[in-house]
Amino acid sequence: MLGLLEWGSFISLMDSDLQQEHIWISLLLGMGIFGVAAMSLLMHLPLSKSLAAALGLAVGGVVLSLQGLGGYADVDSFLLAPQMGVALSLLSSITLPFIAVMVERRRDWRNYRRLFEVSWSMVCSWAVAMLFCGLAWGVLMASHVLLSFVGITFLADVLLEPAVAAVVSGALVGAGLAISSESDGYLSPLILLKLLRLLTPVLLVVMVVFIVALPWRTGEGLPLAAICVAAVLGASTLVSAVVADEDANASATPLLRASARLLGMVMPVVAAAALWAVVARVAQYGWTPARVSAMTGALVAAAYGLNYFWAACHTKDWMARVRRSNIWMAIALIVLAVLWLSRILSPESLSVTSQLERFKSGELAAADFPEVEMRFRWGLPGQEALRSLVEQGLLDVELEEEESGPPSPDQTSEVWEFSEEQAKQILLETMPSSPANHPLLKPFIEQYPGWDIAYLARSCLSKTPAGHPDCLLVFADLLPSVPGDEAIILASDTMVNGVTFAMAEDGNWKRATAFNPGLIEEKMATVIDGIHAHGAVIQPAPFNVLKLPGGAILGVTESP
């Protein structure tokens, strides 16, 4: 049911107009939070309490999402903001153990033993559920392949319907969670913790070597900061695995305890390296949203490092101090998520202020001014600042495209940057046919039956050596027993090159099984130019084929 609701929200988002898009994306995110929270809490709470708590968290997520969307001109800019994705992930994960414990017994919200048990139980259960879902889909697809050999294809026809796939996936994950939560005696988080503990000495050695070698590194910047933050957070996970929920369950191995304690002393040094890398970058180029996010991550790593260092400096009860710090750091991360989503802490506003100061002081040249980023990536603060600079005559740029959204994709764009309508418009404007101006070209593009239309559009935006679009739709009668021409796509993109379509009895184009040896993507631009110059020629194949029962054919095109 949750999978079906999520799919319904997604379809509504796809079909909504721009004025309603922010509402549907908020509901879609809210449904996702509700689903994850409900299925996680059901492992520890009764049904009514689980659904009520999940609904409350989902409503909070929707409200915060709408607040976050208010800082951006469109949904795409919101989704591209890295801090928003991180904030939503934190909100739908770290809060769950606190909610489960508080619903059971309100005053136990700081009971580390119970929080530790619930959180690791959720991690293990979700890991088992996702593994079960993947294996089950593998069995279903293998069953489809087996049945298809005897002409039965209904399994794939049903399961690959998006709504059905969403329901089946939700049911499989739910079943996996239910089974894993009922198998506490067999599936204990202690198994995972004991395995993680073994990595503690390894990470300690790696971090020490990294610290010793760091002064000889010539580069710095956000990649170094990201590596350091990841190392500190990984170290905190391993130390937490060693200290467990109480001293009785902590590792009894002296080597592992010593390694965990030494990791706590090393973590602040690595976190300091992350801070230094970001500060050095900001001093050179000022703040950007990515650098603000990196600095936030470095500060979180530094907080973990200082807390663990302070705990490790105490010979007595150092593990208890680590546990207490974990509770407060989890609460701090939840607060950080709320600050990001509510835009009280806005990386875009801070970045705009920084870049404006550098620009007005002459430190940033007009040629290097981040105009495109401000217009399309830095939300409303960036757009308002850009408009203000233009009105003051400090910056000479055109703002005509401001209402039309991000620039149209080109041949360097990633395929997910093409909407289906953009891709079809590109094909209508650029895609040629052979024979030229074939009457089926426009109808074919308008009802293009492939999922890979973005790959084809991107290929058509490139040029061949002769200046033709790097795509061509060839119409030829390759199946004499079927009325009408078939359509063959030629392009340098491997995803669409050689794909063949035939018109079915209902008048729609369907993907046909193609036999296309010798189509080499690196040579397709030359092939396309050759067809433009000399046309495409139909001739019998210079080899025989073996016709198999069921319509399949087998042939050899050339000897070794």
Coordinates of C-alpha atoms in Angstrom, one line a residue:
M1 CA 0.0 0.0 0.0
L2 CA 2.8 2.4 0.9
G3 CA 4.5 1.6 -2.4
L4 CA 1.3 2.3 -4.3
L5 CA 0.8 5.6 -2.5
E6 CA 4.4 6.7 -3.3
W7 CA 3.9 5.8 -6.9
G8 CA 0.6 7.7 -7.0
S9 CA 2.3 10.8 -5.6
F10 CA 5.1 10.4 -8.2
I11 CA 2.7 10.2 -11.1
S12 CA 0.8 13.3 -9.8
L13 CA 4.1 15.2 -9.6
M14 CA 4.9 14.2 -13.2
D15 CA 1.5 15.4 -14.4
S16 CA 1.3 18.5 -12.3
D17 CA 1.8 22.0 -13.7
L18 CA 4.6 24.2 -12.4
Q19 CA 2.3 26.0 -9.9
Q20 CA 1.5 22.8 -8.1
E21 CA 4.8 21.1 -8.5
H22 CA 6.2 22.1 -5.1
I23 CA 3.1 20.7 -3.3
W24 CA 3.4 17.3 -5.0
I25 CA 7.1 17.0 -4.3
S26 CA 6.5 17.8 -0.7
L27 CA 3.8 15.2 -0.5
L28 CA 6.1 12.7 -2.3
L29 CA 8.8 13.3 0.2
G30 CA 6.3 13.1 3.0
M31 CA 5.1 9.8 1.8
G32 CA 8.6 8.5 1.7
I33 CA 9.3 9.6 5.2
F34 CA 6.0 8.1 6.4
G35 CA 6.8 4.8 4.7
V36 CA 10.3 4.5 6.1
A37 CA 9.2 5.6 9.6
A38 CA 6.1 3.4 9.7
M39 CA 7.9 0.2 8.7
S40 CA 10.8 1.0 11.0
L41 CA 8.6 1.7 14.0
L42 CA 6.3 -1.3 13.5
M43 CA 9.3 -3.5 14.5
H44 CA 9.2 -1.9 18.0
L45 CA 5.7 -0.4 18.6
P46 CA 2.1 -1.4 18.2
L47 CA 0.4 -0.6 14.8
S48 CA -1.6 2.4 16.0
K49 CA 1.3 4.1 17.7
S50 CA 3.6 3.4 14.8
L51 CA 1.3 4.9 12.3
A52 CA 0.5 7.9 14.5
A53 CA 4.2 8.6 15.1
A54 CA 5.1 8.1 11.5
L55 CA 2.3 10.4 10.4
G56 CA 3.5 13.1 12.8
L57 CA 7.1 12.9 11.4
A58 CA 5.8 12.9 7.8
V59 CA 3.7 16.0 8.4
G60 CA 6.7 17.7 9.9
G61 CA 8.7 16.6 6.9
V62 CA 6.1 18.1 4.5
V63 CA 6.0 21.4 6.4
L64 CA 9.8 21.7 6.4
S65 CA 10.0 20.7 2.8
L66 CA 7.5 23.4 1.8
Q67 CA 9.6 25.9 3.9
G68 CA 12.7 24.7 2.1
L69 CA 11.1 24.9 -1.3
G70 CA 10.2 28.5 -0.6
G71 CA 13.8 29.5 -1.0
Y72 CA 14.1 28.2 -4.6
A73 CA 12.5 29.3 -7.8
D74 CA 11.7 25.7 -8.9
V75 CA 11.7 22.2 -7.6
D76 CA 14.8 21.2 -9.6
S77 CA 17.0 23.8 -7.7
F78 CA 15.7 22.5 -4.4
L79 CA 16.5 18.9 -5.3
L80 CA 20.0 19.8 -6.5
A81 CA 20.8 21.6 -3.2
P82 CA 23.0 18.9 -1.4
Q83 CA 22.1 20.1 2.1
M84 CA 18.4 19.5 1.5
G85 CA 18.9 15.8 0.6
V86 CA 21.2 15.3 3.6
A87 CA 18.7 17.1 5.9
L88 CA 15.8 14.9 4.7
S89 CA 17.8 11.8 5.2
L90 CA 18.8 12.8 8.7
L91 CA 15.2 13.7 9.5
S92 CA 13.9 10.3 8.4
S93 CA 16.6 8.2 10.1
I94 CA 18.2 9.6 13.2
T95 CA 14.9 10.6 14.7
L96 CA 13.4 7.1 14.5
P97 CA 15.2 5.5 17.5
F98 CA 14.3 8.6 19.7
I99 CA 10.7 8.3 18.6
A100 CA 10.5 4.6 19.3
V101 CA 12.0 4.9 22.7
M102 CA 10.0 8.0 23.7
V103 CA 6.7 6.4 22.7
E104 CA 7.5 3.4 24.8
R105 CA 8.6 5.4 27.8
R106 CA 9.0 9.1 27.5
R107 CA 11.7 9.6 30.1
D108 CA 14.0 7.0 28.5
W109 CA 14.9 9.3 25.5
R110 CA 18.4 9.5 26.9
N111 CA 18.7 5.8 27.7
Y112 CA 21.7 5.0 25.5
R113 CA 21.4 1.3 25.9
R114 CA 17.8 1.3 24.6
L115 CA 18.6 3.8 21.8
F116 CA 21.6 1.8 20.7
E117 CA 19.6 -1.4 20.7
V118 CA 16.8 0.1 18.6
S119 CA 19.0 1.9 16.1
W120 CA 21.2 -1.1 15.3
S121 CA 18.2 -3.3 15.2
M122 CA 16.7 -1.0 12.5
V123 CA 19.9 -1.0 10.5
C124 CA 20.2 -4.8 10.5
S125 CA 16.5 -5.3 9.7
W126 CA 16.6 -2.8 6.8
A127 CA 19.7 -4.4 5.4
V128 CA 18.0 -7.9 5.5
A129 CA 14.8 -6.5 4.0
M130 CA 16.6 -4.8 1.1
L131 CA 18.7 -7.9 0.4
F132 CA 15.5 -10.0 0.4
C133 CA 13.8 -7.5 -1.9
G134 CA 16.7 -7.7 -4.4
L135 CA 16.8 -11.5 -4.2
A136 CA 13.1 -11.8 -4.7
W137 CA 13.1 -9.6 -7.8
G138 CA 16.0 -11.7 -9.1
V139 CA 13.8 -14.8 -8.7
L140 CA 10.8 -13.2 -10.3
M141 CA 12.9 -12.0 -13.3
A142 CA 14.5 -15.5 -13.7
S143 CA 11.0 -16.9 -13.6
H144 CA 10.0 -14.6 -16.4
V145 CA 12.9 -15.7 -18.5
L146 CA 12.1 -19.3 -17.9
L147 CA 8.4 -18.9 -18.8
S148 CA 9.2 -16.7 -21.8
F149 CA 10.9 -19.7 -23.4
V150 CA 7.5 -21.4 -23.6
G151 CA 5.8 -18.3 -24.8
I152 CA 4.3 -17.1 -21.5
T153 CA 5.2 -13.4 -21.0
F154 CA 2.4 -12.3 -18.6
L155 CA 4.7 -12.3 -15.6
A156 CA 6.9 -9.5 -17.0
D157 CA 3.9 -7.7 -18.5
V158 CA 2.3 -7.4 -15.1
L159 CA 5.4 -6.9 -12.8
L160 CA 7.0 -4.3 -15.0
E161 CA 3.9 -2.0 -14.8
P162 CA 5.2 0.8 -12.6
A163 CA 2.3 0.7 -10.1
V164 CA 2.6 -3.1 -9.7
A165 CA 6.4 -2.9 -9.3
A166 CA 5.9 -0.3 -6.6
V167 CA 3.4 -2.4 -4.7
V168 CA 5.5 -5.6 -5.1
S169 CA 8.7 -3.8 -3.9
G170 CA 6.9 -2.4 -0.9
A171 CA 5.4 -5.8 0.0
L172 CA 8.8 -7.5 -0.3
V173 CA 10.5 -4.9 1.9
G174 CA 7.7 -5.1 4.4
A175 CA 7.9 -8.9 4.5
G176 CA 11.7 -8.7 4.9
L177 CA 11.3 -6.3 7.8
A178 CA 8.6 -8.4 9.5
I179 CA 10.6 -11.6 9.3
S180 CA 13.9 -10.0 10.4
S181 CA 12.1 -8.3 13.4
E182 CA 10.6 -11.6 14.5
S183 CA 14.0 -13.3 14.4
D184 CA 15.8 -11.3 17.1
G185 CA 17.2 -14.5 18.5
Y186 CA 18.9 -15.4 15.2
L187 CA 19.6 -11.9 13.7
S188 CA 21.4 -10.0 16.4
P189 CA 23.0 -6.6 15.8
L190 CA 25.9 -7.9 17.9
I191 CA 27.0 -10.0 15.0
L192 CA 27.4 -6.9 12.8
L193 CA 29.1 -5.0 15.7
K194 CA 31.6 -7.7 16.3
L195 CA 32.5 -7.7 12.6
L196 CA 32.8 -3.9 12.6
R197 CA 35.1 -4.0 15.6
L198 CA 37.7 -6.0 13.7
L199 CA 38.2 -3.0 11.4
T200 CA 39.1 -0.6 14.3
P201 CA 42.9 -1.4 14.3
V202 CA 43.0 -1.2 10.5
L203 CA 41.4 2.3 10.4
L204 CA 43.7 3.5 13.2
V205 CA 46.8 2.5 11.2
V206 CA 45.4 4.1 8.0
M207 CA 44.6 7.4 9.8
V208 CA 48.0 7.6 11.5
V209 CA 49.7 7.1 8.2
F210 CA 47.5 9.7 6.6
I211 CA 48.3 12.2 9.3
V212 CA 52.1 11.6 9.0
A213 CA 52.0 11.9 5.1
L214 CA 49.6 14.9 5.0
P215 CA 52.3 17.6 5.3
W216 CA 53.8 16.4 2.0
R217 CA 50.5 16.7 0.1
T218 CA 50.5 19.6 -2.3
G219 CA 46.8 19.9 -3.0
E220 CA 43.9 20.8 -0.8
G221 CA 40.2 21.7 -1.2
L222 CA 36.9 20.0 -0.9
P223 CA 38.0 16.5 -1.9
L224 CA 40.4 16.4 1.0
A225 CA 37.8 17.8 3.3
A226 CA 35.3 15.1 2.2
I227 CA 37.8 12.3 2.7
C228 CA 38.7 13.6 6.2
V229 CA 35.0 14.0 7.2
A230 CA 34.2 10.4 6.0
A231 CA 37.2 9.1 7.9
V232 CA 36.1 10.8 11.1
L233 CA 32.5 9.6 10.8
G234 CA 33.7 6.1 10.0
A235 CA 36.0 6.2 13.0
S236 CA 33.1 7.2 15.2
T237 CA 31.0 4.3 14.0
L238 CA 33.8 1.8 14.8
V239 CA 34.4 3.3 18.2
S240 CA 30.7 3.1 19.0
A241 CA 30.8 -0.5 17.9
V242 CA 33.6 -1.3 20.3
V243 CA 32.0 0.5 23.3
A244 CA 28.5 -1.0 22.4
D245 CA 25.5 -0.1 24.6
E246 CA 27.1 -0.9 27.9
D247 CA 30.3 -2.1 29.4
A248 CA 29.0 -5.7 29.6
N249 CA 28.6 -5.8 25.8
A250 CA 31.7 -3.8 24.9
S251 CA 34.6 -5.6 23.3
A252 CA 36.7 -7.5 25.8
T253 CA 39.7 -7.6 23.5
P254 CA 42.5 -5.3 24.8
L255 CA 43.7 -4.6 21.3
L256 CA 40.3 -3.4 20.1
R257 CA 39.7 -1.3 23.2
A258 CA 43.1 0.3 22.8
S259 CA 42.5 0.9 19.1
A260 CA 39.2 2.6 19.8
R261 CA 40.6 4.8 22.4
L262 CA 43.5 5.8 20.2
L263 CA 41.1 6.5 17.3
G264 CA 39.3 9.0 19.6
M265 CA 42.6 10.8 20.1
V266 CA 43.4 10.8 16.4
M267 CA 40.0 12.0 15.2
P268 CA 40.5 15.7 16.1
V269 CA 43.6 15.8 14.0
V270 CA 41.9 14.5 10.9
A271 CA 38.9 16.8 11.5
A272 CA 41.3 19.7 11.8
A273 CA 42.7 18.8 8.4
A274 CA 39.1 19.0 7.0
L275 CA 38.6 22.4 8.5
W276 CA 42.0 23.6 7.2
A277 CA 41.1 22.4 3.6
V278 CA 37.8 24.2 3.6
V279 CA 39.2 27.4 5.2
A280 CA 42.0 27.6 2.7
R281 CA 39.6 27.2 -0.2
V282 CA 37.2 29.9 1.1
A283 CA 40.1 32.3 1.7
Q284 CA 41.0 31.9 -2.0
Y285 CA 37.6 31.9 -3.6
G286 CA 35.0 32.9 -1.0
W287 CA 31.9 30.9 0.1
T288 CA 29.7 28.8 -2.2
P289 CA 26.9 26.4 -1.2
A290 CA 29.2 23.4 -1.7
R291 CA 31.9 25.0 0.6
V292 CA 29.3 25.9 3.2
S293 CA 28.1 22.3 3.2
A294 CA 31.7 21.1 3.4
M295 CA 32.4 23.4 6.3
T296 CA 29.3 22.1 8.1
G297 CA 30.5 18.5 7.6
A298 CA 33.9 19.5 8.9
L299 CA 32.4 21.1 12.0
V300 CA 30.3 18.0 12.7
A301 CA 33.5 15.9 12.3
A302 CA 35.3 18.3 14.6
A303 CA 32.5 18.0 17.2
Y304 CA 32.7 14.2 17.1
G305 CA 36.5 14.4 17.3
L306 CA 36.6 16.7 20.3
N307 CA 34.0 14.7 22.2
Y308 CA 35.8 11.4 21.6
F309 CA 39.1 13.0 22.4
W310 CA 37.8 14.3 25.7
A311 CA 36.4 10.9 26.5
A312 CA 39.6 9.1 25.5
C313 CA 41.6 11.4 27.8
H314 CA 39.8 9.9 30.8
T315 CA 41.1 6.6 32.0
K316 CA 37.9 5.9 33.9
D317 CA 34.5 5.7 32.3
W318 CA 35.8 6.8 28.9
M319 CA 33.3 4.5 27.2
A320 CA 30.4 5.9 29.1
R321 CA 31.4 9.4 28.0
V322 CA 31.5 8.3 24.3
R323 CA 27.9 7.0 24.7
R324 CA 26.7 10.3 26.2
S325 CA 28.4 12.3 23.4
N326 CA 26.7 10.1 20.8
I327 CA 23.2 11.0 22.1
W328 CA 24.0 14.8 22.0
M329 CA 25.6 14.6 18.6
A330 CA 22.5 12.8 17.3
I331 CA 20.3 15.5 18.6
A332 CA 22.6 18.1 17.1
L333 CA 22.3 16.5 13.7
I334 CA 18.5 16.6 13.9
V335 CA 18.6 20.3 14.8
L336 CA 21.0 20.9 11.9
A337 CA 18.5 19.1 9.6
V338 CA 15.7 21.4 10.8
L339 CA 17.8 24.5 10.4
W340 CA 18.7 23.6 6.8
L341 CA 15.1 22.7 5.8
S342 CA 13.7 25.8 7.4
R343 CA 16.4 27.9 5.7
I344 CA 17.4 29.5 9.0
L345 CA 20.8 28.3 8.0
S346 CA 21.0 29.0 4.3
P347 CA 24.2 28.1 2.4
E348 CA 22.9 30.1 -0.6
S349 CA 22.4 33.4 1.4
L350 CA 25.9 33.1 3.0
S351 CA 27.4 32.3 -0.4
V352 CA 25.7 35.3 -2.1
T353 CA 26.8 37.7 0.6
S354 CA 30.4 36.4 0.3
Q355 CA 30.6 36.7 -3.5
L356 CA 29.0 40.1 -3.5
E357 CA 31.6 41.4 -1.1
R358 CA 34.4 40.0 -3.2
F359 CA 32.9 41.4 -6.4
K360 CA 32.3 44.9 -5.0
S361 CA 35.8 45.1 -3.4
G362 CA 37.4 44.2 -6.8
E363 CA 38.7 40.8 -5.5
L364 CA 36.4 39.0 -8.0
A365 CA 36.5 40.0 -11.6
A366 CA 33.3 40.4 -13.6
A367 CA 34.5 37.6 -16.0
D368 CA 34.7 35.2 -13.0
F369 CA 31.5 36.2 -11.4
P370 CA 29.3 33.1 -10.8
E371 CA 26.3 34.4 -12.8
V372 CA 25.0 31.1 -13.9
E373 CA 25.3 29.6 -10.4
M374 CA 23.4 32.5 -8.9
R375 CA 20.7 32.4 -11.6
F376 CA 20.0 28.7 -11.5
R377 CA 21.7 27.0 -8.5
W378 CA 21.7 29.4 -5.6
G379 CA 18.0 29.8 -5.1
L380 CA 16.0 33.0 -4.7
P381 CA 18.9 34.8 -2.8
G382 CA 21.1 34.3 -5.8
Q383 CA 18.5 35.5 -8.3
E384 CA 17.6 38.6 -6.2
A385 CA 21.3 39.5 -5.8
L386 CA 21.9 39.1 -9.6
R387 CA 18.9 41.3 -10.3
S388 CA 20.1 44.0 -7.9
L389 CA 23.5 44.1 -9.5
V390 CA 22.0 44.5 -12.9
E391 CA 19.7 47.3 -11.8
Q392 CA 22.6 49.1 -10.2
G393 CA 24.6 48.8 -13.4
L394 CA 27.4 46.8 -11.7
L395 CA 26.9 43.8 -13.9
D396 CA 26.1 43.6 -17.6
V397 CA 24.1 40.4 -18.1
E398 CA 20.7 39.6 -19.7
L399 CA 17.9 38.5 -17.3
E400 CA 15.4 37.6 -20.1
E401 CA 15.8 33.8 -19.4
E402 CA 15.0 34.3 -15.7
E403 CA 11.4 33.1 -16.0
S404 CA 12.1 30.2 -18.3
G405 CA 14.2 28.2 -15.9
P406 CA 17.5 26.5 -16.4
P407 CA 19.2 26.6 -19.8
S408 CA 18.2 24.0 -22.4
P409 CA 20.4 20.9 -22.3
D410 CA 23.1 20.5 -24.9
Q411 CA 25.4 17.7 -26.1
T412 CA 27.5 18.0 -22.9
S413 CA 24.5 17.6 -20.6
E414 CA 23.8 14.5 -18.6
V415 CA 20.7 12.5 -19.8
W416 CA 18.7 13.2 -16.7
E417 CA 18.9 17.0 -17.5
F418 CA 16.6 16.3 -20.5
S419 CA 12.9 16.3 -19.9
E420 CA 10.8 14.1 -22.3
E421 CA 9.3 17.2 -23.8
Q422 CA 12.7 18.9 -24.3
A423 CA 14.0 15.7 -25.9
K424 CA 11.1 15.4 -28.3
Q425 CA 11.4 19.1 -29.3
I426 CA 15.1 18.6 -30.0
L427 CA 14.4 15.6 -32.2
L428 CA 11.7 17.4 -34.1
E429 CA 14.1 20.3 -34.8
T430 CA 17.3 18.3 -35.5
M431 CA 16.7 14.6 -36.4
P432 CA 16.9 13.9 -40.2
S433 CA 15.6 10.8 -41.9
S434 CA 16.5 8.7 -44.9
P435 CA 14.8 9.0 -47.3
A436 CA 14.8 12.7 -46.5
N437 CA 11.6 14.3 -45.1
H438 CA 10.0 10.9 -44.7
P439 CA 6.3 11.3 -43.9
L440 CA 6.6 9.0 -40.8
L441 CA 9.4 11.0 -39.2
K442 CA 7.3 13.4 -37.3
P443 CA 4.7 10.9 -36.1
F444 CA 7.5 8.5 -35.0
I445 CA 9.1 11.2 -32.9
E446 CA 5.9 12.4 -31.4
Q447 CA 5.1 8.9 -30.1
Y448 CA 8.7 7.7 -29.6
P449 CA 8.3 4.4 -27.8
G450 CA 11.7 4.2 -26.2
W451 CA 12.7 5.0 -22.7
D452 CA 16.1 6.2 -24.0
I453 CA 14.8 9.3 -25.8
A454 CA 17.2 11.5 -23.8
Y455 CA 20.2 9.6 -25.2
L456 CA 19.0 10.0 -28.7
A457 CA 18.3 13.7 -28.2
R458 CA 21.8 14.3 -26.8
S459 CA 23.3 12.4 -29.8
C460 CA 21.4 14.6 -32.2
L461 CA 22.8 17.7 -30.7
S462 CA 26.3 16.6 -31.7
K463 CA 27.7 16.9 -35.3
T464 CA 29.3 14.5 -37.7
P465 CA 32.5 15.5 -39.6
A466 CA 30.3 16.7 -42.5
G467 CA 28.2 18.8 -40.2
H468 CA 25.1 16.6 -40.0
P469 CA 23.3 15.8 -36.7
D470 CA 24.9 12.7 -35.2
C471 CA 21.7 10.8 -35.5
L472 CA 19.6 9.5 -38.4
L473 CA 16.3 7.7 -38.7
V474 CA 16.4 5.3 -41.6
F475 CA 13.0 4.0 -42.9
A476 CA 13.3 0.7 -44.9
D477 CA 11.1 -2.3 -45.6
L478 CA 13.2 -5.0 -43.8
L479 CA 10.2 -7.3 -43.1
P480 CA 8.5 -8.0 -46.4
S481 CA 5.8 -10.0 -44.6
V482 CA 4.8 -6.9 -42.5
P483 CA 3.2 -3.9 -44.3
G484 CA 5.0 -0.6 -44.1
D485 CA 8.6 0.4 -43.4
E486 CA 10.6 -0.3 -40.3
A487 CA 12.5 2.5 -38.5
I488 CA 16.2 2.1 -37.6
I489 CA 18.0 4.5 -35.4
L490 CA 21.7 5.2 -36.2
A491 CA 23.7 7.3 -33.7
S492 CA 27.1 7.3 -32.0
D493 CA 25.5 6.8 -28.6
T494 CA 25.6 3.1 -27.7
M495 CA 22.3 3.2 -25.9
V496 CA 20.3 3.9 -29.1
N497 CA 22.5 2.9 -32.0
G498 CA 20.9 0.2 -34.2
V499 CA 17.6 0.1 -32.3
T500 CA 14.9 -0.9 -34.7
F501 CA 11.1 -0.3 -34.5
A502 CA 8.3 -1.9 -36.4
M503 CA 4.7 -0.7 -36.5
A504 CA 2.3 -3.0 -34.7
E505 CA -1.3 -3.9 -35.7
D506 CA -2.6 -1.2 -33.4
G507 CA -0.7 1.5 -35.3
N508 CA 1.9 2.1 -32.5
W509 CA 5.6 1.7 -33.0
K510 CA 7.1 -1.3 -31.1
R511 CA 10.7 -2.2 -30.5
A512 CA 11.7 -5.1 -32.8
T513 CA 14.5 -7.6 -32.4
A514 CA 17.4 -6.3 -34.5
F515 CA 20.3 -8.2 -36.1
N516 CA 23.0 -5.6 -36.5
P517 CA 26.5 -6.9 -36.6
G518 CA 29.2 -4.5 -37.7
L519 CA 27.6 -1.4 -36.1
I520 CA 30.6 0.2 -34.4
E521 CA 29.8 3.4 -32.5
E522 CA 33.1 5.0 -33.2
K523 CA 32.4 4.8 -37.0
M524 CA 28.8 5.8 -36.9
A525 CA 29.4 9.5 -37.7
T526 CA 31.1 8.4 -41.0
V527 CA 28.3 6.0 -41.7
I528 CA 25.7 8.7 -41.2
D529 CA 27.5 11.1 -43.5
G530 CA 27.7 8.2 -46.1
I531 CA 24.0 7.7 -46.0
H532 CA 23.3 11.4 -46.4
A533 CA 25.6 11.3 -49.5
H534 CA 24.6 8.1 -51.2
G535 CA 21.4 6.8 -49.4
A536 CA 20.8 3.5 -47.7
V537 CA 20.6 0.4 -49.9
I538 CA 18.5 -2.7 -49.2
Q539 CA 20.0 -5.9 -50.3
P540 CA 19.8 -9.6 -49.3
A541 CA 22.1 -10.7 -46.5
P542 CA 25.3 -12.4 -47.6
F543 CA 24.8 -15.4 -45.3
N544 CA 22.1 -17.9 -44.3
V545 CA 20.3 -18.1 -41.0
L546 CA 19.0 -21.0 -39.0
K547 CA 15.4 -20.5 -38.1
L548 CA 14.5 -21.9 -34.7
P549 CA 11.1 -22.8 -33.3
G550 CA 9.4 -19.7 -31.9
G551 CA 10.7 -17.4 -34.5
A552 CA 14.3 -17.0 -33.3
I553 CA 17.1 -17.0 -35.9
L554 CA 20.8 -17.8 -35.6
G555 CA 23.4 -16.8 -38.2
V556 CA 27.2 -16.4 -38.7
T557 CA 28.2 -13.1 -40.3
E558 CA 31.9 -13.8 -40.8
S559 CA 34.5 -16.4 -40.1
P560 CA 37.0 -15.9 -37.3

